[in-house]
Amino acid sequence: MERPVAVAVANSEETFTPRQQQVLTAALDLLVEQGDRLTMTSVARRASCSKETLYKWFGDRDGLLTATVQWQAAKVKAPHVDRWRLDAGSLRQSIEQFAHDLLGTIVGQVSVTLNRLAIGHAGAEKHGLGQIVLENGPLAIRKRLKPVLEAGREARLLRFESSEEAYRSFFGLVVRDAQIRLLLGESYNPSDVEISRDAARATEQFLKIYGVGTA
């Protein structure tokens, strides 16, 4: 008999040591304060470590930026579900928790700063941060939920042709216009209660569109 396999994707907190996490947190703080002026020297100073250590761990500035974005994106955790025992309740819970993590991360100051910087790089046709944020932020986060959606389809709890299309719908229901408003400078700092409420609403709407039966 084939052994059940849990649907999960490793998060970056499982990759970085506690000390590396401290360094990456310092780098994120500096990105908010300094923007694109962040240097290996400033990170080493803020994190109380040597530049040699940074180069050993991350390679170069782009490597550090990549790890920093991965660390930020790790706040949106991959749901863990057993595809062989998946039911409507556990599916809803997994999707709603993901929605909560996604919205809470996106509306945070760090994510807003990263996205603004990435847009500036893309608009100026620069190489570096724009592609780093795209590949290690939105695209990486997307990969964490799609296996769960596909498991829901296999369990006949969800109905869709493309998990990519289903995820895009989910993202739109969760984020709505919050991201663009923040990028344009609007002050928006929802409480955890408000984020939980919006995550539950988005999950309910998503399941009304793609759910089967009582999902």
mmCIF file of C-alpha atoms in Angstrom:
data_model
loop_
_atom_site.group_PDB
_atom_site.id
_atom_site.type_symbol
_atom_site.label_atom_id
_atom_site.label_comp_id
_atom_site.label_asym_id
_atom_site.label_seq_id
_atom_site.Cartn_x
_atom_site.Cartn_y
_atom_site.Cartn_z
ATOM 1 C CA MET A 1 0.000 0.000 0.000
ATOM 2 C CA GLU A 2 1.378 3.392 -0.982
ATOM 3 C CA ARG A 3 2.322 5.559 1.961
ATOM 4 C CA PRO A 4 0.340 8.831 2.285
ATOM 5 C CA VAL A 5 2.337 11.914 1.381
ATOM 6 C CA ALA A 6 1.637 15.285 2.951
ATOM 7 C CA VAL A 7 1.407 18.225 0.572
ATOM 8 C CA ALA A 8 4.022 20.674 1.767
ATOM 9 C CA VAL A 9 6.797 22.924 0.541
ATOM 10 C CA ALA A 10 9.793 23.700 2.743
ATOM 11 C CA ASN A 11 9.808 27.258 4.024
ATOM 12 C CA SER A 12 12.914 29.390 4.262
ATOM 13 C CA GLU A 13 12.939 29.319 8.065
ATOM 14 C CA GLU A 14 13.784 25.637 7.684
ATOM 15 C CA THR A 15 16.800 26.595 5.536
ATOM 16 C CA PHE A 16 18.413 29.430 7.482
ATOM 17 C CA THR A 17 20.037 29.060 10.895
ATOM 18 C CA PRO A 18 18.801 31.268 13.776
ATOM 19 C CA ARG A 19 21.885 33.482 13.391
ATOM 20 C CA GLN A 20 21.316 33.830 9.646
ATOM 21 C CA GLN A 21 17.701 34.730 10.352
ATOM 22 C CA GLN A 22 18.897 37.543 12.624
ATOM 23 C CA VAL A 23 21.109 38.842 9.824
ATOM 24 C CA LEU A 24 18.278 38.675 7.283
ATOM 25 C CA THR A 25 15.934 40.486 9.646
ATOM 26 C CA ALA A 26 18.559 43.227 9.998
ATOM 27 C CA ALA A 27 18.836 43.402 6.197
ATOM 28 C CA LEU A 28 15.065 43.785 5.885
ATOM 29 C CA ASP A 29 15.086 46.612 8.427
ATOM 30 C CA LEU A 30 17.831 48.359 6.461
ATOM 31 C CA LEU A 31 15.940 47.954 3.189
ATOM 32 C CA VAL A 32 13.006 49.798 4.761
ATOM 33 C CA GLU A 33 15.333 52.541 6.039
ATOM 34 C CA GLN A 34 17.800 52.841 3.155
ATOM 35 C CA GLY A 35 16.062 51.339 0.139
ATOM 36 C CA ASP A 36 18.378 50.485 -2.728
ATOM 37 C CA ARG A 37 21.378 51.982 -0.900
ATOM 38 C CA LEU A 38 21.730 48.816 1.199
ATOM 39 C CA THR A 39 25.312 47.496 1.247
ATOM 40 C CA MET A 40 27.067 44.467 2.678
ATOM 41 C CA THR A 41 28.913 46.830 5.005
ATOM 42 C CA SER A 42 25.729 48.338 6.422
ATOM 43 C CA VAL A 43 24.187 44.886 6.967
ATOM 44 C CA ALA A 44 27.334 43.606 8.669
ATOM 45 C CA ARG A 45 27.373 46.633 10.947
ATOM 46 C CA ARG A 46 23.676 46.387 11.828
ATOM 47 C CA ALA A 47 23.831 42.618 12.403
ATOM 48 C CA SER A 48 27.151 42.754 14.301
ATOM 49 C CA CYS A 49 28.903 40.310 12.007
ATOM 50 C CA SER A 50 31.775 40.483 9.543
ATOM 51 C CA LYS A 51 31.464 41.051 5.815
ATOM 52 C CA GLU A 52 33.470 37.880 5.342
ATOM 53 C CA THR A 53 30.691 35.966 7.079
ATOM 54 C CA LEU A 54 28.074 37.547 4.826
ATOM 55 C CA TYR A 55 30.030 36.610 1.713
ATOM 56 C CA LYS A 56 30.502 33.073 3.039
ATOM 57 C CA TRP A 57 26.784 32.634 3.724
ATOM 58 C CA PHE A 58 25.220 34.497 0.802
ATOM 59 C CA GLY A 59 27.901 34.914 -1.853
ATOM 60 C CA ASP A 60 27.407 38.550 -2.832
ATOM 61 C CA ARG A 61 24.913 41.395 -2.505
ATOM 62 C CA ASP A 62 22.437 39.784 -4.906
ATOM 63 C CA GLY A 63 22.731 36.557 -2.947
ATOM 64 C CA LEU A 64 21.991 38.434 0.254
ATOM 65 C CA LEU A 65 19.027 40.193 -1.351
ATOM 66 C CA THR A 66 17.707 36.857 -2.624
ATOM 67 C CA ALA A 67 17.937 35.304 0.841
ATOM 68 C CA THR A 68 16.317 38.401 2.348
ATOM 69 C CA VAL A 69 13.327 38.170 0.019
ATOM 70 C CA GLN A 70 13.058 34.432 0.682
ATOM 71 C CA TRP A 71 13.057 35.095 4.412
ATOM 72 C CA GLN A 72 10.275 37.665 4.047
ATOM 73 C CA ALA A 73 8.250 35.370 1.776
ATOM 74 C CA ALA A 74 8.626 32.531 4.311
ATOM 75 C CA LYS A 75 6.042 34.313 6.465
ATOM 76 C CA VAL A 76 3.465 32.881 4.055
ATOM 77 C CA LYS A 77 3.775 29.277 5.111
ATOM 78 C CA ALA A 78 2.949 26.278 2.971
ATOM 79 C CA PRO A 79 -0.175 24.482 4.212
ATOM 80 C CA HIS A 80 0.371 20.906 5.364
ATOM 81 C CA VAL A 81 -2.445 18.596 4.354
ATOM 82 C CA ASP A 82 -2.683 14.845 3.871
ATOM 83 C CA ARG A 83 -4.004 14.360 0.345
ATOM 84 C CA TRP A 84 -5.340 10.930 1.325
ATOM 85 C CA ARG A 85 -7.390 12.238 4.249
ATOM 86 C CA LEU A 86 -8.338 15.649 2.972
ATOM 87 C CA ASP A 87 -11.872 16.767 3.756
ATOM 88 C CA ALA A 88 -13.823 19.990 3.315
ATOM 89 C CA GLY A 89 -13.021 21.265 6.803
ATOM 90 C CA SER A 90 -9.260 20.769 6.644
ATOM 91 C CA LEU A 91 -9.145 22.199 3.128
ATOM 92 C CA ARG A 92 -11.002 25.328 4.209
ATOM 93 C CA GLN A 93 -8.766 25.732 7.262
ATOM 94 C CA SER A 94 -5.589 25.398 5.177
ATOM 95 C CA ILE A 95 -6.743 27.885 2.556
ATOM 96 C CA GLU A 96 -7.932 30.385 5.162
ATOM 97 C CA GLN A 97 -4.636 30.245 7.091
ATOM 98 C CA PHE A 98 -2.719 30.777 3.859
ATOM 99 C CA ALA A 99 -4.961 33.737 3.041
ATOM 100 C CA HIS A 100 -4.288 35.212 6.484
ATOM 101 C CA ASP A 101 -0.509 34.826 6.119
ATOM 102 C CA LEU A 102 -0.563 36.184 2.563
ATOM 103 C CA LEU A 103 -2.573 39.307 3.357
ATOM 104 C CA GLY A 104 -0.722 39.979 6.606
ATOM 105 C CA THR A 105 2.627 39.808 4.806
ATOM 106 C CA ILE A 106 1.650 41.841 1.762
ATOM 107 C CA VAL A 107 0.286 44.796 3.748
ATOM 108 C CA GLY A 108 3.393 44.955 5.954
ATOM 109 C CA GLN A 109 5.890 47.776 5.529
ATOM 110 C CA VAL A 110 8.701 45.431 4.501
ATOM 111 C CA SER A 111 6.765 43.922 1.608
ATOM 112 C CA VAL A 112 5.578 47.326 0.451
ATOM 113 C CA THR A 113 9.175 48.593 0.450
ATOM 114 C CA LEU A 114 10.460 45.542 -1.428
ATOM 115 C CA ASN A 115 7.743 45.829 -4.054
ATOM 116 C CA ARG A 116 8.364 49.550 -4.555
ATOM 117 C CA LEU A 117 12.061 48.928 -5.034
ATOM 118 C CA ALA A 118 11.381 46.038 -7.405
ATOM 119 C CA ILE A 119 9.030 48.163 -9.499
ATOM 120 C CA GLY A 120 11.653 50.894 -9.667
ATOM 121 C CA HIS A 121 14.230 48.419 -10.932
ATOM 122 C CA ALA A 122 11.862 46.953 -13.512
ATOM 123 C CA GLY A 123 10.788 50.387 -14.731
ATOM 124 C CA ALA A 124 14.397 51.495 -15.126
ATOM 125 C CA GLU A 125 15.291 48.213 -16.847
ATOM 126 C CA LYS A 126 17.819 47.452 -14.133
ATOM 127 C CA HIS A 127 18.989 43.950 -13.382
ATOM 128 C CA GLY A 128 18.824 42.655 -9.857
ATOM 129 C CA LEU A 129 16.169 43.334 -7.271
ATOM 130 C CA GLY A 130 13.144 43.324 -9.590
ATOM 131 C CA GLN A 131 13.762 39.770 -10.772
ATOM 132 C CA ILE A 132 14.875 38.658 -7.317
ATOM 133 C CA VAL A 133 11.619 39.832 -5.733
ATOM 134 C CA LEU A 134 9.477 38.353 -8.500
ATOM 135 C CA GLU A 135 11.065 34.895 -8.413
ATOM 136 C CA ASN A 136 11.530 34.574 -4.654
ATOM 137 C CA GLY A 137 8.418 36.451 -3.572
ATOM 138 C CA PRO A 138 5.157 36.156 -5.533
ATOM 139 C CA LEU A 139 6.166 33.192 -7.696
ATOM 140 C CA ALA A 140 7.606 31.227 -4.764
ATOM 141 C CA ILE A 141 4.563 31.918 -2.589
ATOM 142 C CA ARG A 142 2.249 30.789 -5.381
ATOM 143 C CA LYS A 143 3.982 27.401 -5.515
ATOM 144 C CA ARG A 144 3.126 26.782 -1.861
ATOM 145 C CA LEU A 145 -0.634 26.806 -2.313
ATOM 146 C CA LYS A 146 -1.045 25.276 -5.766
ATOM 147 C CA PRO A 147 -0.313 21.695 -4.584
ATOM 148 C CA VAL A 148 -3.024 22.091 -1.944
ATOM 149 C CA LEU A 149 -5.508 23.303 -4.536
ATOM 150 C CA GLU A 150 -4.622 20.367 -6.754
ATOM 151 C CA ALA A 151 -5.040 17.985 -3.811
ATOM 152 C CA GLY A 152 -8.477 19.497 -3.248
ATOM 153 C CA ARG A 153 -9.327 18.826 -6.868
ATOM 154 C CA GLU A 154 -8.130 15.221 -6.588
ATOM 155 C CA ALA A 155 -10.344 14.809 -3.510
ATOM 156 C CA ARG A 156 -13.279 16.228 -5.514
ATOM 157 C CA LEU A 157 -13.619 19.148 -3.134
ATOM 158 C CA LEU A 158 -12.597 21.743 -5.738
ATOM 159 C CA ARG A 159 -13.336 22.058 -9.423
ATOM 160 C CA PHE A 160 -11.087 23.996 -11.822
ATOM 161 C CA GLU A 161 -9.181 23.409 -15.037
ATOM 162 C CA SER A 162 -6.006 25.266 -14.145
ATOM 163 C CA SER A 163 -4.472 25.623 -10.685
ATOM 164 C CA GLU A 164 -2.742 28.758 -11.972
ATOM 165 C CA GLU A 165 -6.083 30.340 -12.842
ATOM 166 C CA ALA A 166 -7.564 29.228 -9.523
ATOM 167 C CA TYR A 167 -4.634 30.755 -7.626
ATOM 168 C CA ARG A 168 -4.944 34.046 -9.476
ATOM 169 C CA SER A 169 -8.601 34.203 -8.500
ATOM 170 C CA PHE A 170 -7.689 33.392 -4.899
ATOM 171 C CA PHE A 171 -5.018 36.101 -4.838
ATOM 172 C CA GLY A 172 -7.435 38.678 -6.181
ATOM 173 C CA LEU A 173 -10.065 37.795 -3.580
ATOM 174 C CA VAL A 174 -7.550 37.992 -0.735
ATOM 175 C CA VAL A 175 -5.528 41.051 -1.703
ATOM 176 C CA ARG A 176 -8.171 42.990 -3.665
ATOM 177 C CA ASP A 177 -6.839 46.537 -4.198
ATOM 178 C CA ALA A 178 -4.866 46.706 -0.938
ATOM 179 C CA GLN A 179 -1.476 46.184 -2.567
ATOM 180 C CA ILE A 180 -1.814 48.873 -5.225
ATOM 181 C CA ARG A 181 -3.211 51.355 -2.696
ATOM 182 C CA LEU A 182 -0.244 50.776 -0.417
ATOM 183 C CA LEU A 183 2.236 51.077 -3.287
ATOM 184 C CA LEU A 184 0.672 54.422 -4.173
ATOM 185 C CA GLY A 185 1.181 55.696 -0.647
ATOM 186 C CA GLU A 186 -2.134 55.152 1.108
ATOM 187 C CA SER A 187 -1.870 54.543 4.839
ATOM 188 C CA TYR A 188 -3.359 51.128 5.606
ATOM 189 C CA ASN A 189 -2.458 49.171 8.718
ATOM 190 C CA PRO A 190 -5.148 46.561 9.429
ATOM 191 C CA SER A 191 -5.249 44.753 12.757
ATOM 192 C CA ASP A 192 -4.875 40.988 12.984
ATOM 193 C CA VAL A 193 -8.614 40.778 13.650
ATOM 194 C CA GLU A 194 -9.314 42.630 10.404
ATOM 195 C CA ILE A 195 -6.865 40.445 8.499
ATOM 196 C CA SER A 196 -8.508 37.301 9.899
ATOM 197 C CA ARG A 197 -11.922 38.617 8.906
ATOM 198 C CA ASP A 198 -10.821 39.418 5.375
ATOM 199 C CA ALA A 199 -9.068 36.044 5.037
ATOM 200 C CA ALA A 200 -12.239 34.225 6.082
ATOM 201 C CA ARG A 201 -14.315 36.279 3.650
ATOM 202 C CA ALA A 202 -11.926 35.612 0.764
ATOM 203 C CA THR A 203 -11.862 31.886 1.535
ATOM 204 C CA GLU A 204 -15.641 31.731 1.583
ATOM 205 C CA GLN A 205 -15.841 33.528 -1.750
ATOM 206 C CA PHE A 206 -13.170 31.287 -3.275
ATOM 207 C CA LEU A 207 -14.997 28.134 -2.189
ATOM 208 C CA LYS A 208 -18.275 29.436 -3.573
ATOM 209 C CA ILE A 209 -16.575 29.762 -6.956
ATOM 210 C CA TYR A 210 -14.460 26.606 -7.005
ATOM 211 C CA GLY A 211 -15.886 24.417 -4.236
ATOM 212 C CA VAL A 212 -17.828 21.224 -4.859
ATOM 213 C CA GLY A 213 -20.741 20.219 -2.640
ATOM 214 C CA THR A 214 -20.203 21.325 0.966
ATOM 215 C CA ALA A 215 -16.627 22.637 0.427
#
